[in-house]
């Protein structure tokens, strides 16, 4: 759905009568009721997804304790009529017709019904303004009554806005969260889960004190939460990047075990994904029971292809994950005939999860996966199509690399890498530094020969992100450019080398050695290319004396080598080599591996630095490699725990 920074009723449009009525501007014919505690009904959530359940209040006795039975009957009748609405226009019309009796509960009920009645993408363009006006008026009406709304109503209106998918504005969200915090003591487990789920859908981060208060309240309710509330709560915390304490996570894991029989397929995937975001690995007994429940749900046909993909992706991300082989085999067997149902995100997550978990997929599954993803990548480059997300494409390429290493007998089909390269050209400029490193490394390891257009786009994209790269990404990007024969220009090399000099203190020996050696090779290739071009230009000028040297030069990308001359790159690399030598020569010899020493020796030699100090390190590395590892046959409990 479209996002709007703030939705307000246009000043030229007068608010409807029911809004004035509910905002306190009451007609003289009907006295304003005293608003007291509302009795709320809890509804059972049977949805297969993690959508939060918005229960509609249909019991109003405690809102009007002094009212006559006839008044209560009319209020109930209006609430039931609102719930039975079949369109948002009908809902709006009913509120207008009964404007004299509309109360805060009716406003909350109407807002809760709205996501069921309309999808913002499907609103007719001619009705779009009227719909947004109606929605924003409901939001303002809710805000007018925040002090009188209880926890369930507050969580319901948040969930309704999140389900609708139209951003209500950070100010509105802040005020609703503040009101919820003042009534935190009455939040049930379902209310806590629904509130955090809705805030996560909007990526709205409350302040840390508020989050901690919600966490403490939810901890008191963990024992009474149902499966859906637990899944909503864990998913919301993970999406908001808030990691609970270990004791809280352990209590939540125990509560999940009690609710496994009623946990939905999407709930299984969301809980496992949340634990992977927290970096928390549940005990082996918990994982055994969890995957046993997953296997039973698979056999009953509860999992869709998208849910299976999400589950395997979460299993790949979870540290120390121990999925049951039977469950994984059942998942792959089910997916073999359902791969075509996945979008590209689900396809990338599926391959990534299998690769990271070390599972070797069956040939029918991978064959279907390659065909499906190739078709999706080809469709993304057609005119008018939406380019693929760079991170997802990087995940798919990285997964293919790992699967090739795990099972070389499953070759990449012809044309798949070409389609991946063509699709990546359109999204290289939208990738972050990590995705750029992954894509370059994947094509290099898969030994794919990229074309000149891809090389130029990759050089431009990496140049824009050099200042944000970490040491690992810098090392991978530089090495990938050497292997892919991507030739950057002098400006690129200078920026990269200076960035490396500025962050050399956080480089590992292997990263520094690889990056330095790659930079030297790139510079030498640039020098040779420039000399060859200079000779060609001179010959062309001699053959056509009337043509100037400037006219005979090629017009090229500012990030590629054509038309550039080497300047002070060699000097910067010599300084970088000296700094590398100074930093790593004081390390203990046993800190360097044999591969580190070999690469460092080569890089220092090419930058005209003294590498004699590496001889002692090489001798120490050789001595260490000749000593067999001593592993006790039966380690004690402390040793076993440390190894785990």
XYZ file of C-alpha atoms in Angstrom:
644
model
C 0.000 0.000 0.000
C 1.008 3.571 -0.505
C 2.624 5.363 2.437
C 1.617 8.838 3.546
C 3.672 10.897 5.978
C 0.486 12.242 7.549
C -3.182 11.915 6.708
C -5.402 14.826 7.693
C -8.840 15.986 6.714
C -8.443 18.817 4.177
C -9.378 22.152 5.688
C -11.863 22.782 2.901
C -13.852 19.673 3.809
C -16.173 19.975 6.769
C -15.976 17.041 9.222
C -19.032 14.776 9.194
C -21.689 14.983 11.856
C -20.726 11.693 13.458
C -17.177 13.007 13.952
C -18.485 16.143 15.702
C -20.751 13.967 17.793
C -17.976 11.613 18.893
C -15.548 14.501 19.498
C -17.669 16.021 22.221
C -19.767 18.477 20.205
C -22.973 16.780 21.210
C -26.426 17.803 20.061
C -28.762 19.063 22.757
C -31.293 16.324 22.085
C -29.008 13.528 23.277
C -26.944 13.840 26.489
C -23.322 12.752 26.391
C -22.792 9.370 28.107
C -20.165 9.010 30.815
C -17.385 6.828 29.427
C -16.221 4.121 31.824
C -14.565 0.752 31.581
C -15.451 -1.272 28.470
C -15.956 -4.985 28.491
C -14.055 -6.491 25.587
C -14.474 -9.848 23.935
C -11.474 -11.850 22.921
C -11.727 -13.461 19.517
C -9.974 -16.628 18.420
C -7.470 -15.949 15.674
C -7.568 -18.652 13.042
C -5.715 -16.842 10.279
C -2.814 -18.771 8.784
C -0.562 -15.720 8.688
C 0.868 -13.675 11.498
C -1.773 -10.991 11.063
C -2.784 -9.654 14.454
C -6.352 -10.342 15.453
C -8.555 -7.286 15.899
C -11.540 -8.215 18.016
C -14.616 -6.042 17.710
C -16.311 -4.886 20.848
C -19.951 -5.907 20.844
C -20.712 -5.669 24.575
C -21.375 -2.133 25.818
C -23.047 -2.554 29.208
C -20.093 -1.216 31.170
C -19.659 1.773 28.862
C -23.123 3.010 29.885
C -23.815 1.774 33.447
C -26.497 4.387 34.073
C -28.154 4.143 30.693
C -31.509 2.565 30.093
C -31.777 -0.919 28.525
C -33.181 0.722 25.426
C -30.047 2.881 25.019
C -27.776 -0.131 25.415
C -29.832 -2.092 22.928
C -29.496 0.671 20.334
C -25.735 0.903 20.901
C -25.337 -2.850 20.433
C -27.491 -2.755 17.336
C -25.330 -0.039 15.762
C -22.132 -1.938 16.531
C -23.547 -5.084 14.919
C -24.660 -3.048 11.904
C -21.166 -1.599 11.482
C -19.623 -5.077 11.608
C -22.028 -6.320 8.920
C -20.952 -3.613 6.448
C -19.869 -4.939 3.061
C -17.987 -1.864 1.799
C -16.243 1.150 3.225
C -18.861 3.399 1.634
C -21.608 1.517 3.498
C -19.626 1.823 6.719
C -19.282 5.560 6.214
C -22.970 5.918 5.414
C -24.035 4.084 8.594
C -21.857 6.320 10.742
C -23.408 9.356 9.097
C -26.962 8.070 9.530
C -26.490 7.383 13.263
C -24.290 10.364 14.026
C -26.328 11.307 17.095
C -25.546 8.010 18.885
C -21.987 7.298 17.709
C -19.601 6.749 20.638
C -15.869 5.875 20.924
C -16.535 2.135 20.787
C -18.325 2.580 17.463
C -15.332 4.545 16.124
C -12.928 1.750 17.129
C -15.234 -0.888 15.669
C -15.462 1.001 12.364
C -11.690 1.372 12.101
C -11.217 -2.325 12.933
C -13.625 -3.293 10.139
C -11.962 -1.118 7.510
C -9.065 -3.505 6.517
C -11.597 -6.270 5.876
C -13.644 -4.076 3.562
C -11.030 -2.384 1.401
C -7.504 -2.666 0.063
C -5.921 0.736 -0.684
C -4.510 -0.543 -3.986
C -8.001 -1.444 -5.171
C -9.663 1.879 -4.393
C -10.979 3.518 -7.535
C -8.899 6.607 -8.407
C -12.067 8.710 -8.402
C -12.851 7.571 -4.825
C -9.306 7.811 -3.505
C -9.663 11.266 -1.973
C -12.947 10.379 -0.291
C -11.505 7.156 1.114
C -8.419 8.868 2.540
C -10.636 11.577 3.983
C -12.795 8.944 5.694
C -9.753 7.053 7.007
C -8.032 10.147 8.353
C -11.279 11.286 9.992
C -11.481 7.947 11.804
C -7.904 8.394 12.988
C -8.652 11.866 14.300
C -11.783 10.603 16.043
C -9.728 7.898 17.762
C -7.187 10.487 18.849
C -9.948 12.605 20.388
C -10.833 9.735 22.739
C -7.397 8.341 23.605
C -7.742 9.037 27.369
C -10.932 6.962 27.549
C -9.799 3.991 25.430
C -8.621 0.846 27.167
C -5.732 -1.443 26.218
C -7.732 -3.688 23.898
C -9.198 -0.771 21.938
C -5.755 0.826 21.582
C -4.182 -2.380 20.276
C -7.149 -2.911 17.944
C -6.867 0.495 16.273
C -3.099 0.063 15.861
C -3.613 -3.340 14.246
C -6.342 -1.986 11.992
C -4.065 0.756 10.675
C -1.226 -1.751 10.203
C -3.445 -4.207 8.331
C -4.763 -1.462 6.093
C -1.179 -0.560 5.237
C -1.672 3.221 5.024
C 0.794 5.020 7.262
C -1.121 7.163 9.787
C 1.811 9.456 10.585
C 4.469 9.299 13.282
C 2.625 11.855 15.410
C -0.532 9.755 15.567
C 1.449 6.620 16.361
C 3.393 8.407 19.100
C 0.231 9.632 20.787
C -1.438 6.212 20.630
C 1.686 4.541 22.048
C 1.824 7.118 24.848
C -1.797 6.376 25.688
C -1.090 2.634 25.656
C 1.890 3.117 27.965
C -0.292 4.876 30.534
C -2.589 1.825 30.591
C 0.153 -0.750 30.340
C -0.932 -2.506 33.508
C -4.140 -3.739 31.858
C -2.499 -5.069 28.670
C -3.048 -8.781 28.215
C -0.575 -10.977 26.375
C -2.623 -10.627 23.195
C -2.644 -6.824 23.555
C 1.145 -6.695 23.954
C 1.711 -8.961 20.969
C -0.752 -7.099 18.736
C 0.658 -3.682 19.667
C 4.277 -4.612 18.961
C 3.254 -6.416 15.767
C 1.497 -3.300 14.489
C 4.395 -0.993 15.400
C 6.801 -3.349 13.639
C 4.668 -3.276 10.494
C 5.159 0.502 10.441
C 8.836 0.258 11.532
C 7.940 2.629 14.359
C 10.462 2.394 17.201
C 9.202 3.512 20.618
C 11.768 4.813 23.083
C 13.800 2.172 24.990
C 11.977 2.802 28.274
C 8.630 2.148 26.609
C 9.925 -1.027 24.975
C 11.290 -2.268 28.286
C 7.947 -1.576 29.959
C 6.105 -3.563 27.272
C 8.635 -6.357 27.684
C 8.098 -6.534 31.441
C 4.324 -6.553 31.030
C 4.493 -9.263 28.380
C 6.740 -11.378 30.624
C 3.969 -11.453 33.229
C 1.541 -12.668 30.560
C 3.695 -15.282 28.777
C 2.023 -18.179 30.538
C -1.440 -17.112 29.378
C -0.572 -16.242 25.758
C -1.877 -18.315 22.892
C 0.268 -19.362 19.933
C -0.684 -16.425 17.711
C 0.047 -13.842 20.400
C 3.477 -15.367 21.032
C 4.309 -15.357 17.331
C 3.185 -11.724 17.007
C 5.189 -10.678 20.050
C 8.437 -12.359 19.001
C 8.122 -11.221 15.390
C 7.431 -7.639 16.447
C 10.425 -7.497 18.788
C 12.700 -8.939 16.104
C 11.487 -6.499 13.438
C 12.065 -3.618 15.839
C 15.636 -4.881 16.476
C 15.009 -5.130 20.208
C 16.754 -8.094 21.832
C 15.173 -9.246 25.095
C 17.142 -10.627 27.994
C 18.166 -14.293 27.977
C 15.817 -15.059 30.870
C 12.910 -13.563 28.896
C 13.834 -15.553 25.792
C 13.979 -18.764 27.791
C 10.555 -18.068 29.313
C 9.154 -17.326 25.856
C 10.645 -20.563 24.505
C 8.896 -22.510 27.273
C 5.606 -20.800 26.431
C 6.065 -21.650 22.745
C 6.512 -25.326 23.611
C 3.164 -25.342 25.390
C 1.445 -23.872 22.314
C 3.115 -25.893 19.536
C -0.030 -27.934 18.737
C -1.955 -24.756 17.852
C 0.872 -22.855 16.145
C 0.226 -21.988 12.504
C 2.671 -22.624 9.680
C 3.580 -18.958 9.428
C 3.883 -18.840 13.214
C 6.525 -21.586 13.112
C 8.541 -19.640 10.547
C 8.186 -16.302 12.336
C 9.252 -17.650 15.716
C 12.318 -19.349 14.275
C 13.189 -16.213 12.305
C 12.819 -14.056 15.423
C 15.205 -16.277 17.378
C 17.713 -16.018 14.549
C 17.502 -12.201 14.710
C 18.031 -12.347 18.469
C 21.037 -14.640 18.031
C 19.441 -17.024 20.507
C 19.726 -20.758 19.959
C 17.094 -22.676 21.940
C 18.118 -25.925 23.679
C 18.327 -29.149 21.699
C 15.189 -30.526 23.367
C 13.246 -27.429 22.292
C 14.465 -27.729 18.714
C 13.558 -31.421 18.618
C 9.983 -30.691 19.734
C 9.728 -27.693 17.398
C 10.822 -29.599 14.292
C 8.623 -32.526 15.242
C 5.683 -30.107 15.240
C 6.845 -28.699 11.886
C 7.006 -32.184 10.389
C 3.500 -32.996 11.603
C 2.169 -29.757 10.127
C 3.848 -30.535 6.794
C 2.264 -33.953 6.628
C -1.153 -32.403 7.247
C -0.643 -29.958 4.377
C -0.616 -26.850 6.570
C 2.484 -25.294 4.977
C 2.395 -23.333 1.742
C 5.449 -22.968 -0.484
C 6.100 -19.438 0.786
C 5.886 -20.560 4.412
C 8.261 -23.466 3.792
C 10.705 -21.065 2.166
C 10.515 -18.705 5.158
C 11.005 -21.604 7.560
C 14.121 -22.913 5.812
C 15.505 -19.382 5.542
C 15.066 -18.897 9.291
C 16.703 -22.275 9.963
C 19.704 -21.186 7.908
C 20.046 -17.956 9.887
C 19.630 -19.515 13.335
C 23.029 -20.252 14.902
C 23.300 -23.859 16.021
C 20.086 -24.847 14.280
C 19.414 -28.605 14.359
C 16.475 -29.299 12.035
C 15.342 -32.882 11.827
C 16.433 -34.539 8.572
C 12.943 -35.964 8.104
C 11.414 -32.477 8.302
C 13.929 -31.045 5.831
C 13.411 -33.926 3.411
C 9.646 -33.514 3.652
C 9.985 -29.776 3.010
C 12.146 -30.303 -0.079
C 9.786 -32.956 -1.393
C 6.797 -30.646 -0.989
C 8.628 -27.740 -2.587
C 9.664 -29.751 -5.651
C 6.190 -29.363 -7.088
C 5.468 -25.888 -5.687
C 8.539 -23.824 -6.577
C 6.575 -21.951 -9.235
C 4.349 -20.522 -6.490
C 7.262 -18.599 -4.944
C 8.109 -15.018 -5.745
C 11.775 -14.115 -6.144
C 12.142 -13.304 -2.453
C 10.819 -16.719 -1.490
C 13.025 -18.427 -4.078
C 16.151 -16.640 -2.849
C 15.304 -17.399 0.785
C 14.748 -21.068 -0.023
C 18.152 -21.558 -1.655
C 19.912 -19.447 0.962
C 18.390 -21.398 3.831
C 19.305 -24.778 2.334
C 22.845 -23.626 1.590
C 23.496 -22.101 5.011
C 22.080 -25.104 6.842
C 24.342 -27.431 4.823
C 21.532 -29.397 3.197
C 21.979 -30.873 -0.269
C 18.741 -30.393 -2.198
C 17.447 -33.089 -4.506
C 18.068 -32.691 -8.223
C 14.345 -32.247 -9.135
C 14.022 -29.408 -6.642
C 17.115 -27.556 -7.870
C 16.200 -28.065 -11.512
C 12.776 -26.549 -10.889
C 14.359 -23.750 -8.825
C 16.822 -22.819 -11.590
C 14.073 -22.755 -14.231
C 11.768 -20.652 -12.082
C 14.359 -18.095 -10.937
C 15.768 -17.755 -14.461
C 12.300 -16.915 -15.739
C 11.793 -14.358 -12.942
C 15.156 -12.713 -13.664
C 14.416 -12.521 -17.380
C 11.025 -10.978 -16.669
C 12.640 -8.308 -14.456
C 14.651 -6.889 -17.363
C 11.687 -6.528 -19.687
C 10.530 -2.950 -20.392
C 8.152 -1.682 -17.737
C 9.058 -4.417 -15.239
C 10.205 -3.812 -11.693
C 13.923 -4.586 -11.121
C 14.752 -7.225 -8.547
C 15.879 -6.266 -5.073
C 19.673 -6.261 -4.980
C 19.986 -7.967 -1.614
C 17.745 -10.846 -2.674
C 19.687 -11.319 -5.891
C 22.902 -11.381 -3.873
C 21.440 -14.014 -1.542
C 20.459 -16.182 -4.504
C 23.938 -15.948 -6.051
C 25.643 -16.641 -2.744
C 23.412 -19.665 -2.176
C 24.291 -21.039 -5.618
C 27.999 -20.669 -4.767
C 27.635 -22.606 -1.533
C 25.471 -25.283 -3.104
C 28.037 -25.755 -5.870
C 30.718 -26.289 -3.265
C 28.558 -28.672 -1.226
C 27.350 -30.651 -4.227
C 29.381 -30.184 -7.427
C 27.215 -32.758 -9.196
C 24.396 -30.184 -9.430
C 25.801 -27.817 -12.084
C 24.372 -24.391 -12.809
C 22.289 -24.654 -16.006
C 23.474 -22.758 -19.092
C 22.084 -19.258 -19.272
C 21.243 -18.932 -15.581
C 24.304 -16.831 -14.715
C 23.785 -14.711 -17.822
C 20.232 -13.965 -16.713
C 21.495 -13.168 -13.209
C 24.119 -10.778 -14.575
C 21.569 -9.026 -16.790
C 19.149 -8.644 -13.882
C 21.868 -7.388 -11.534
C 22.916 -4.580 -13.905
C 19.559 -2.893 -13.264
C 19.901 -2.969 -9.480
C 23.647 -2.572 -8.816
C 23.188 1.123 -8.089
C 20.565 0.318 -5.414
C 22.676 -2.272 -3.585
C 24.454 -1.540 -0.330
C 28.128 -2.343 0.184
C 27.450 -5.835 1.532
C 25.264 -6.817 -1.423
C 27.870 -5.475 -3.865
C 30.563 -7.564 -2.209
C 28.401 -10.695 -2.273
C 27.420 -10.273 -5.928
C 30.988 -9.656 -7.079
C 32.371 -12.563 -5.064
C 29.641 -14.907 -6.344
C 30.241 -14.169 -10.021
C 33.996 -14.498 -9.442
C 33.728 -17.865 -7.699
C 31.304 -19.161 -10.291
C 33.813 -18.054 -12.971
C 31.244 -16.158 -14.973
C 32.541 -13.816 -17.658
C 30.615 -10.594 -17.205
C 30.270 -8.150 -20.087
C 31.580 -4.592 -20.364
C 28.249 -3.060 -19.350
C 28.221 -5.028 -16.103
C 31.862 -4.111 -15.371
C 31.170 -0.431 -15.841
C 28.041 -0.561 -13.636
C 29.903 -2.487 -10.931
C 32.792 0.002 -10.902
C 30.362 2.910 -10.607
C 28.329 1.247 -7.840
C 31.343 0.262 -5.729
C 32.843 3.747 -6.113
C 29.691 5.223 -4.554
C 29.968 2.918 -1.521
C 33.721 2.837 -0.837
C 33.373 5.205 2.123
C 30.862 2.881 3.845
C 32.631 -0.461 3.271
C 34.016 -2.456 6.165
C 37.357 -4.319 5.875
C 35.773 -7.604 4.808
C 33.735 -5.928 2.070
C 36.748 -3.955 0.823
C 38.837 -7.094 0.574
C 36.090 -9.022 -1.237
C 35.310 -6.201 -3.678
C 38.964 -5.647 -4.609
C 39.636 -9.364 -5.131
C 36.409 -9.801 -7.104
C 37.340 -6.966 -9.459
C 40.680 -8.622 -10.179
C 39.101 -11.992 -10.933
C 36.281 -10.481 -13.001
C 38.712 -8.214 -14.883
C 36.844 -5.078 -13.841
C 39.292 -2.235 -14.343
C 38.602 0.868 -12.229
C 40.226 4.196 -12.963
C 42.785 6.193 -11.007
C 40.137 8.049 -9.002
C 38.588 4.766 -7.837
C 41.970 3.328 -6.824
C 42.964 6.465 -4.914
C 39.725 6.583 -2.953
C 39.883 2.860 -2.189
C 43.530 2.988 -1.066
C 42.969 6.047 1.120
C 39.908 4.431 2.681
C 41.976 1.358 3.436
C 44.732 3.456 5.004
C 42.203 5.208 7.232
C 40.700 1.935 8.490
C 43.794 -0.286 8.467
C 43.754 -0.630 12.250
C 40.560 -2.720 12.075
C 41.686 -4.985 9.215
C 42.525 -8.606 9.850
C 45.828 -9.850 8.366
C 44.089 -11.852 5.650
C 41.836 -8.934 4.690
C 44.735 -6.477 4.525
C 46.916 -8.842 2.494
C 44.174 -9.655 -0.029
C 43.067 -6.043 -0.452
C 46.614 -4.717 -0.847
C 47.583 -7.369 -3.380
C 44.376 -6.797 -5.365
C 44.959 -3.032 -5.444
C 48.513 -3.511 -6.734
C 47.260 -5.819 -9.494
C 44.492 -3.393 -10.455
C 46.994 -0.539 -10.616
C 49.399 -2.513 -12.782
C 46.602 -3.425 -15.165
C 45.548 0.215 -15.293
C 49.117 1.310 -16.084
C 49.444 -1.248 -18.853
C 46.056 -0.290 -20.290
C 46.981 3.380 -20.251
C 50.298 2.758 -21.984
C 48.594 0.682 -24.660
C 45.969 3.362 -25.157
C 48.628 6.085 -25.323
C 50.429 4.171 -28.066
C 47.181 3.712 -29.981
C 46.349 7.404 -29.656
C 49.811 8.397 -30.866
C 49.518 6.106 -33.869
C 46.094 7.509 -34.705
C 47.420 11.061 -34.420
C 50.359 10.217 -36.694
C 48.006 8.680 -39.236
C 45.706 11.733 -39.160
C 47.799 14.829 -38.403
C 44.797 17.152 -38.556
C 43.117 15.412 -35.619
C 44.034 16.475 -32.096
C 44.894 14.046 -29.316
C 41.803 15.102 -27.398
C 39.606 14.346 -30.380
C 41.125 10.903 -30.798
C 40.433 9.827 -27.208
C 37.500 7.621 -26.270
C 34.589 8.875 -24.213
C 34.152 6.460 -21.307
C 32.583 6.145 -17.902
C 34.259 8.285 -15.218
C 34.870 5.138 -13.134
C 36.474 2.957 -15.833
C 40.021 3.028 -17.113
C 39.589 4.425 -20.625
C 40.931 7.941 -21.006
C 42.651 8.071 -17.582
C 46.324 8.325 -16.808
C 48.089 6.895 -13.771
C 49.144 9.547 -11.297
C 49.976 9.134 -7.625
C 48.352 5.736 -7.155
C 51.704 3.958 -6.940
C 52.892 6.328 -4.233
C 49.738 5.806 -2.166
C 50.115 2.042 -2.522
C 53.738 2.235 -1.389
C 52.625 4.158 1.701
C 49.884 1.608 2.274
C 52.386 -1.240 1.975
C 54.650 0.459 4.513
C 51.747 0.848 6.944
C 50.765 -2.786 6.480
C 54.332 -3.876 7.202
C 54.525 -1.638 10.277
C 51.231 -2.895 11.673
C 51.632 -6.641 11.085
C 55.378 -7.000 11.715
C 54.795 -6.588 15.466
C 52.253 -9.402 15.591
C 53.273 -12.716 17.168
C 54.327 -15.140 14.456
C 51.642 -17.662 15.361
C 48.895 -15.118 14.578
C 49.521 -15.456 10.825
C 48.501 -18.458 8.752
C 50.596 -19.812 5.891
C 48.197 -18.336 3.347
C 48.361 -14.914 5.056
C 52.160 -15.021 4.913
C 52.223 -16.005 1.251
C 49.855 -13.207 0.205
C 51.566 -10.620 2.422
C 54.988 -11.498 1.061
C 53.768 -11.055 -2.514
C 51.936 -7.776 -1.760
C 54.877 -6.249 0.142
C 57.284 -7.236 -2.598
C 55.120 -5.523 -5.231
C 54.933 -2.358 -3.111
C 58.743 -2.358 -2.639
C 58.648 -3.160 1.074
C 60.891 -5.359 3.175
C 59.270 -8.744 3.746
C 62.174 -10.487 5.482
C 60.331 -10.405 8.802
C 57.856 -12.896 7.368
C 60.463 -15.672 7.344
C 60.146 -16.182 11.107
C 56.369 -16.161 10.820
C 56.542 -18.712 8.003
C 58.724 -21.018 10.116
C 56.312 -20.725 13.052
C 53.298 -21.423 10.821
C 55.005 -24.475 9.347
C 55.788 -25.773 12.834
C 52.209 -25.309 13.967
C 50.795 -27.045 10.887
C 53.045 -30.083 11.478
C 51.652 -30.706 14.978
C 48.537 -32.916 14.921
C 45.527 -31.567 16.772
C 45.011 -33.246 20.146
C 41.314 -33.712 20.853
C 40.366 -35.592 24.033
C 38.355 -38.721 23.349
C 35.841 -37.994 26.103
C 35.880 -34.290 27.010
C 34.546 -33.243 30.362
C 31.383 -31.178 30.681
C 33.217 -27.845 30.781
C 35.212 -28.611 27.640
C 32.138 -29.810 25.793
C 30.222 -26.655 26.749
C 33.094 -24.459 25.610
C 33.276 -26.239 22.248
C 29.517 -25.871 21.784
